[in-house]
Amino acid sequence: MKKGGRKTCWVPKNNQSSSNSSASVEDQRSSCEPKNVSPCVGSETRGIPLVGSVSKWSGVVTPPNVSYKPFTPAGFQKASSSVDNLRFGDSAPAQVNYSSGGFQSPSSGELVQQTRHLTGDIDKICESSELAISGNKQDQASQERKDMSEYGAPFDICNVKAATVKLKPALHVKNREKRLENKRSSEGPYIKILRPGMVLLKHYISAADQVKIVEKCRTLGLGRGGFYQPSYGIGEGKLRLKMMCLGKNWDSQNSKYIDVSPADGAKTLSIPGEFHKWVDQAIRDSHDYLRTQSVRNIEETLPSMTPDICIVNFYSKTGRLGLHQDKDESKESLRRGLPVVSISIGDSAEFVYGDQRDLEKAEKVVLESGDVLIFGGSSRHIFHGVTTINAETAPKSLLEESNLRPGRLNLTFRQF
Ligand SMILES: O=C(O)CCC(=O)C(=O)O
Ligand SMILES: [Fe+2]
C-alpha cells in the first residue's frame, strides 16, 4: 500500500484533527484488510453465526454503529431472521434459518433429520459464500460499504429554491461584493507561473460556464454515486469535504482507485464530455504562455494529458484539506508528471503548496471562482492542501444563477 497518497498525509490545523494523523490512518487501514476469510467456521459449530462468519475482519474493525445486510445465497429464501441488524462481532441471532423449501421451527423428533438438512444448507451457503468471496472481494467490500448507513443520501451542493423573501445584504457585504466584482472585471483573465510546471490561470472559466459546471455536478451528485462525505477508515474520522468521483472512484479508506462508489456501490459515473474542453484548453493556453516566456521543452515542463478521473470536492465554509500529495494515479502517469488540472468555483480558498509536508514552509495562493490551477512536470509531487474557505466571496451572480450553497466546488482532473 502506498503511503502518503492523496489525502492520507494530513497536517492537522491547530491540532483539531490530530486523531486523523497519517499514522492512525495507516494503522487503521492495515487493520482493515480482511483477514483469514473463512466462511465455514461458524457452520462447524452449527451454532450458528452464519452471516457473521462470512467475512472475518480483525477485531478493531467491528463497527459499533454500522449494520450490514446479510448475504443471502441464491436459491435460498430467508425464512426468519434478525440478521438485518446483525453486526460483525455480535453474537449470532437465536433464529436464523435460510429455507430451501420448508425448514421451519423443528419439533424434537425431526431434529436430527433437520439438523442434517441444515448442515446441507449451511454447506451450500458456505459454498456460495466462498464463491462470492473468492469471485470478487472488491464487489463484496463495496456491497458491505453500500449497506452501511453512515453515508446517507447524496449531498446537494445547491440550496433548494424556495419562495423566500430575501433580506438585503448588510452594507459591508455589499461593499465587499462590489470590490471583488470590480477586481474580477478589471483584472480579466491572466496567467501566472507559480513554479516550474505549476501554472495559475486566473478568472479563466467564464461566469456562464461556472454555472454550467455547478448544474452538471449537482445533477450527477444527487444520483447514485453522488456526493458523500468520505472517511479514513471504517469507524474512523471523516474528511472535511463532500466528494464525488467521475471516471474512477478514489477510495479514501484504502488510498486507491476503484470502479464503484464506496458510498453506495454504484458503478463510477463518467466524466461529462463538455468537461474535457476546459481541461484541454487550459493546458493549451498554458503551453502558449510558456512559449511566450521562452520556456524550452514545453512538454517536459508541463506535459499534456487526457483526463480519465475527475474528483469533485465540495467544501463548506469550515471545509479544508490537509497537506498531501496526489500519488494514487498509475506509476507511469506519476513518472511522466502528467498534470493535475484543478478548477475552482464558488467561495475562494487559501491553497497551500510546497516541497515538504510542512505548513510553516508552504507557499500560499488564493484560488478564486473560475481560476484553474495546473501542477505537473517537476511540480506533480508537491504537497498541497486547502487551509481556509473564505466565506461569502463567491460571485453573487453565480449564486443567483446556480443556487450553489455557500462554499467552494473544486474539480481536479487527472490521467490514471
Ligand atoms: O480543493 C483543492 O483545491 C485541492 C483538491 C485536492 O488537492 C484533491 O482533491 O486532491
Ligand atoms: Fe490533491
PDB file of N, CA, C and O in Angstrom, residues 69-101:
ATOM      1  N   LYS A  69     -26.254  -5.780   5.763  1.00  0.00           N
ATOM      2  CA  LYS A  69     -27.292  -6.693   5.329  1.00  0.00           C
ATOM      3  C   LYS A  69     -26.648  -8.047   5.117  1.00  0.00           C
ATOM      4  O   LYS A  69     -25.482  -8.143   4.753  1.00  0.00           O
ATOM      5  N   PRO A  70     -27.403  -9.101   5.322  1.00  0.00           N
ATOM      6  CA  PRO A  70     -26.815 -10.425   5.180  1.00  0.00           C
ATOM      7  C   PRO A  70     -26.626 -10.793   3.715  1.00  0.00           C
ATOM      8  O   PRO A  70     -27.322 -10.291   2.851  1.00  0.00           O
ATOM      9  N   PHE A  71     -25.689 -11.655   3.518  1.00  0.00           N
ATOM     10  CA  PHE A  71     -25.515 -12.237   2.212  1.00  0.00           C
ATOM     11  C   PHE A  71     -26.504 -13.393   2.098  1.00  0.00           C
ATOM     12  O   PHE A  71     -26.504 -14.305   2.909  1.00  0.00           O
ATOM     13  N   THR A  72     -27.439 -13.336   1.171  1.00  0.00           N
ATOM     14  CA  THR A  72     -28.430 -14.396   1.008  1.00  0.00           C
ATOM     15  C   THR A  72     -28.080 -15.200  -0.232  1.00  0.00           C
ATOM     16  O   THR A  72     -28.140 -14.683  -1.341  1.00  0.00           O
ATOM     17  N   PRO A  73     -27.680 -16.447  -0.020  1.00  0.00           N
ATOM     18  CA  PRO A  73     -27.264 -17.225  -1.175  1.00  0.00           C
ATOM     19  C   PRO A  73     -28.391 -17.402  -2.175  1.00  0.00           C
ATOM     20  O   PRO A  73     -29.554 -17.528  -1.791  1.00  0.00           O
ATOM     21  N   ALA A  74     -28.022 -17.437  -3.446  1.00  0.00           N
ATOM     22  CA  ALA A  74     -29.018 -17.614  -4.497  1.00  0.00           C
ATOM     23  C   ALA A  74     -29.753 -18.928  -4.282  1.00  0.00           C
ATOM     24  O   ALA A  74     -29.169 -19.934  -3.904  1.00  0.00           O
ATOM     25  N   GLY A  75     -31.043 -18.934  -4.482  1.00  0.00           N
ATOM     26  CA  GLY A  75     -31.814 -20.172  -4.350  1.00  0.00           C
ATOM     27  C   GLY A  75     -32.316 -20.388  -2.932  1.00  0.00           C
ATOM     28  O   GLY A  75     -33.086 -21.288  -2.677  1.00  0.00           O
ATOM     29  N   PHE A  76     -31.857 -19.596  -2.009  1.00  0.00           N
ATOM     30  CA  PHE A  76     -32.317 -19.730  -0.637  1.00  0.00           C
ATOM     31  C   PHE A  76     -33.175 -18.539  -0.292  1.00  0.00           C
ATOM     32  O   PHE A  76     -32.867 -17.417  -0.668  1.00  0.00           O
ATOM     33  N   GLN A  77     -34.227 -18.822   0.429  1.00  0.00           N
ATOM     34  CA  GLN A  77     -35.090 -17.731   0.833  1.00  0.00           C
ATOM     35  C   GLN A  77     -34.909 -17.520   2.311  1.00  0.00           C
ATOM     36  O   GLN A  77     -34.860 -18.486   3.067  1.00  0.00           O
ATOM     37  N   LYS A  78     -34.842 -16.305   2.720  1.00  0.00           N
ATOM     38  CA  LYS A  78     -34.702 -16.081   4.140  1.00  0.00           C
ATOM     39  C   LYS A  78     -36.044 -16.368   4.787  1.00  0.00           C
ATOM     40  O   LYS A  78     -37.039 -15.765   4.439  1.00  0.00           O
ATOM     41  N   ALA A  79     -36.077 -17.334   5.712  1.00  0.00           N
ATOM     42  CA  ALA A  79     -37.347 -17.704   6.331  1.00  0.00           C
ATOM     43  C   ALA A  79     -37.644 -16.796   7.512  1.00  0.00           C
ATOM     44  O   ALA A  79     -38.682 -16.178   7.587  1.00  0.00           O
ATOM     45  N   SER A  80     -36.764 -16.730   8.442  1.00  0.00           N
ATOM     46  CA  SER A  80     -36.954 -15.831   9.562  1.00  0.00           C
ATOM     47  C   SER A  80     -35.582 -15.407  10.027  1.00  0.00           C
ATOM     48  O   SER A  80     -34.671 -16.210  10.054  1.00  0.00           O
ATOM     49  N   SER A  81     -35.480 -14.184  10.336  1.00  0.00           N
ATOM     50  CA  SER A  81     -34.124 -13.747  10.656  1.00  0.00           C
ATOM     51  C   SER A  81     -34.128 -12.396  11.322  1.00  0.00           C
ATOM     52  O   SER A  81     -34.941 -11.546  11.038  1.00  0.00           O
ATOM     53  N   SER A  82     -33.180 -12.245  12.186  1.00  0.00           N
ATOM     54  CA  SER A  82     -32.933 -10.890  12.677  1.00  0.00           C
ATOM     55  C   SER A  82     -31.581 -10.440  12.154  1.00  0.00           C
ATOM     56  O   SER A  82     -30.916  -9.606  12.719  1.00  0.00           O
ATOM     57  N   VAL A  83     -31.186 -11.075  11.064  1.00  0.00           N
ATOM     58  CA  VAL A  83     -29.855 -10.822  10.523  1.00  0.00           C
ATOM     59  C   VAL A  83     -29.693  -9.392  10.030  1.00  0.00           C
ATOM     60  O   VAL A  83     -28.598  -8.862  10.002  1.00  0.00           O
ATOM     61  N   ASP A  84     -30.792  -8.776   9.644  1.00  0.00           N
ATOM     62  CA  ASP A  84     -30.689  -7.414   9.135  1.00  0.00           C
ATOM     63  C   ASP A  84     -29.933  -6.510  10.094  1.00  0.00           C
ATOM     64  O   ASP A  84     -29.294  -5.563   9.692  1.00  0.00           O
ATOM     65  N   ASN A  85     -30.062  -6.832  11.361  1.00  0.00           N
ATOM     66  CA  ASN A  85     -29.390  -5.966  12.319  1.00  0.00           C
ATOM     67  C   ASN A  85     -28.113  -6.585  12.871  1.00  0.00           C
ATOM     68  O   ASN A  85     -27.528  -6.079  13.807  1.00  0.00           O
ATOM     69  N   LEU A  86     -27.713  -7.693  12.278  1.00  0.00           N
ATOM     70  CA  LEU A  86     -26.516  -8.353  12.766  1.00  0.00           C
ATOM     71  C   LEU A  86     -25.296  -7.498  12.463  1.00  0.00           C
ATOM     72  O   LEU A  86     -25.101  -6.987  11.385  1.00  0.00           O
ATOM     73  N   ARG A  87     -24.459  -7.355  13.443  1.00  0.00           N
ATOM     74  CA  ARG A  87     -23.216  -6.622  13.239  1.00  0.00           C
ATOM     75  C   ARG A  87     -22.077  -7.600  13.344  1.00  0.00           C
ATOM     76  O   ARG A  87     -22.134  -8.546  14.107  1.00  0.00           O
ATOM     77  N   PHE A  88     -21.031  -7.331  12.615  1.00  0.00           N
ATOM     78  CA  PHE A  88     -19.875  -8.208  12.743  1.00  0.00           C
ATOM     79  C   PHE A  88     -19.435  -8.200  14.193  1.00  0.00           C
ATOM     80  O   PHE A  88     -19.316  -7.166  14.807  1.00  0.00           O
ATOM     81  N   GLY A  89     -19.174  -9.395  14.704  1.00  0.00           N
ATOM     82  CA  GLY A  89     -18.698  -9.495  16.078  1.00  0.00           C
ATOM     83  C   GLY A  89     -19.831  -9.694  17.058  1.00  0.00           C
ATOM     84  O   GLY A  89     -19.611 -10.133  18.172  1.00  0.00           O
ATOM     85  N   ASP A  90     -21.053  -9.368  16.652  1.00  0.00           N
ATOM     86  CA  ASP A  90     -22.194  -9.631  17.525  1.00  0.00           C
ATOM     87  C   ASP A  90     -22.380 -11.119  17.648  1.00  0.00           C
ATOM     88  O   ASP A  90     -21.999 -11.885  16.774  1.00  0.00           O
ATOM     89  N   SER A  91     -23.011 -11.519  18.743  1.00  0.00           N
ATOM     90  CA  SER A  91     -23.296 -12.946  18.836  1.00  0.00           C
ATOM     91  C   SER A  91     -24.406 -13.273  17.844  1.00  0.00           C
ATOM     92  O   SER A  91     -25.173 -12.411  17.446  1.00  0.00           O
ATOM     93  N   ALA A  92     -24.462 -14.520  17.452  1.00  0.00           N
ATOM     94  CA  ALA A  92     -25.415 -14.909  16.417  1.00  0.00           C
ATOM     95  C   ALA A  92     -26.843 -14.759  16.915  1.00  0.00           C
ATOM     96  O   ALA A  92     -27.126 -15.025  18.072  1.00  0.00           O
ATOM     97  N   PRO A  93     -27.744 -14.369  16.052  1.00  0.00           N
ATOM     98  CA  PRO A  93     -29.142 -14.302  16.444  1.00  0.00           C
ATOM     99  C   PRO A  93     -29.677 -15.711  16.709  1.00  0.00           C
ATOM    100  O   PRO A  93     -29.192 -16.671  16.110  1.00  0.00           O
ATOM    101  N   ALA A  94     -30.636 -15.810  17.597  1.00  0.00           N
ATOM    102  CA  ALA A  94     -31.108 -17.129  18.003  1.00  0.00           C
ATOM    103  C   ALA A  94     -31.743 -17.893  16.845  1.00  0.00           C
ATOM    104  O   ALA A  94     -31.588 -19.087  16.736  1.00  0.00           O
ATOM    105  N   GLN A  95     -32.487 -17.205  16.014  1.00  0.00           N
ATOM    106  CA  GLN A  95     -33.189 -17.930  14.962  1.00  0.00           C
ATOM    107  C   GLN A  95     -32.837 -17.377  13.598  1.00  0.00           C
ATOM    108  O   GLN A  95     -33.434 -16.424  13.136  1.00  0.00           O
ATOM    109  N   VAL A  96     -31.873 -17.951  13.004  1.00  0.00           N
ATOM    110  CA  VAL A  96     -31.529 -17.548  11.643  1.00  0.00           C
ATOM    111  C   VAL A  96     -31.600 -18.775  10.769  1.00  0.00           C
ATOM    112  O   VAL A  96     -30.787 -19.670  10.868  1.00  0.00           O
ATOM    113  N   ASN A  97     -32.620 -18.862   9.983  1.00  0.00           N
ATOM    114  CA  ASN A  97     -32.753 -20.008   9.097  1.00  0.00           C
ATOM    115  C   ASN A  97     -32.872 -19.535   7.662  1.00  0.00           C
ATOM    116  O   ASN A  97     -33.656 -18.660   7.363  1.00  0.00           O
ATOM    117  N   TYR A  98     -32.126 -20.142   6.813  1.00  0.00           N
ATOM    118  CA  TYR A  98     -32.351 -19.930   5.406  1.00  0.00           C
ATOM    119  C   TYR A  98     -33.089 -21.160   4.906  1.00  0.00           C
ATOM    120  O   TYR A  98     -32.674 -22.286   5.143  1.00  0.00           O
ATOM    121  N   SER A  99     -34.185 -20.982   4.278  1.00  0.00           N
ATOM    122  CA  SER A  99     -35.005 -22.111   3.893  1.00  0.00           C
ATOM    123  C   SER A  99     -34.921 -22.385   2.398  1.00  0.00           C
ATOM    124  O   SER A  99     -35.061 -21.486   1.603  1.00  0.00           O
ATOM    125  N   SER A 100     -34.649 -23.644   2.073  1.00  0.00           N
ATOM    126  CA  SER A 100     -34.733 -24.008   0.659  1.00  0.00           C
ATOM    127  C   SER A 100     -35.963 -24.870   0.503  1.00  0.00           C
ATOM    128  O   SER A 100     -35.937 -25.924  -0.098  1.00  0.00           O
ATOM    129  N   GLY A 101     -37.031 -24.489   1.116  1.00  0.00           N
ATOM    130  CA  GLY A 101     -38.298 -25.171   0.979  1.00  0.00           C
ATOM    131  C   GLY A 101     -38.734 -25.843   2.252  1.00  0.00           C
ATOM    132  O   GLY A 101     -38.679 -27.060   2.370  1.00  0.00           O
TER     133      GLY A 101
END
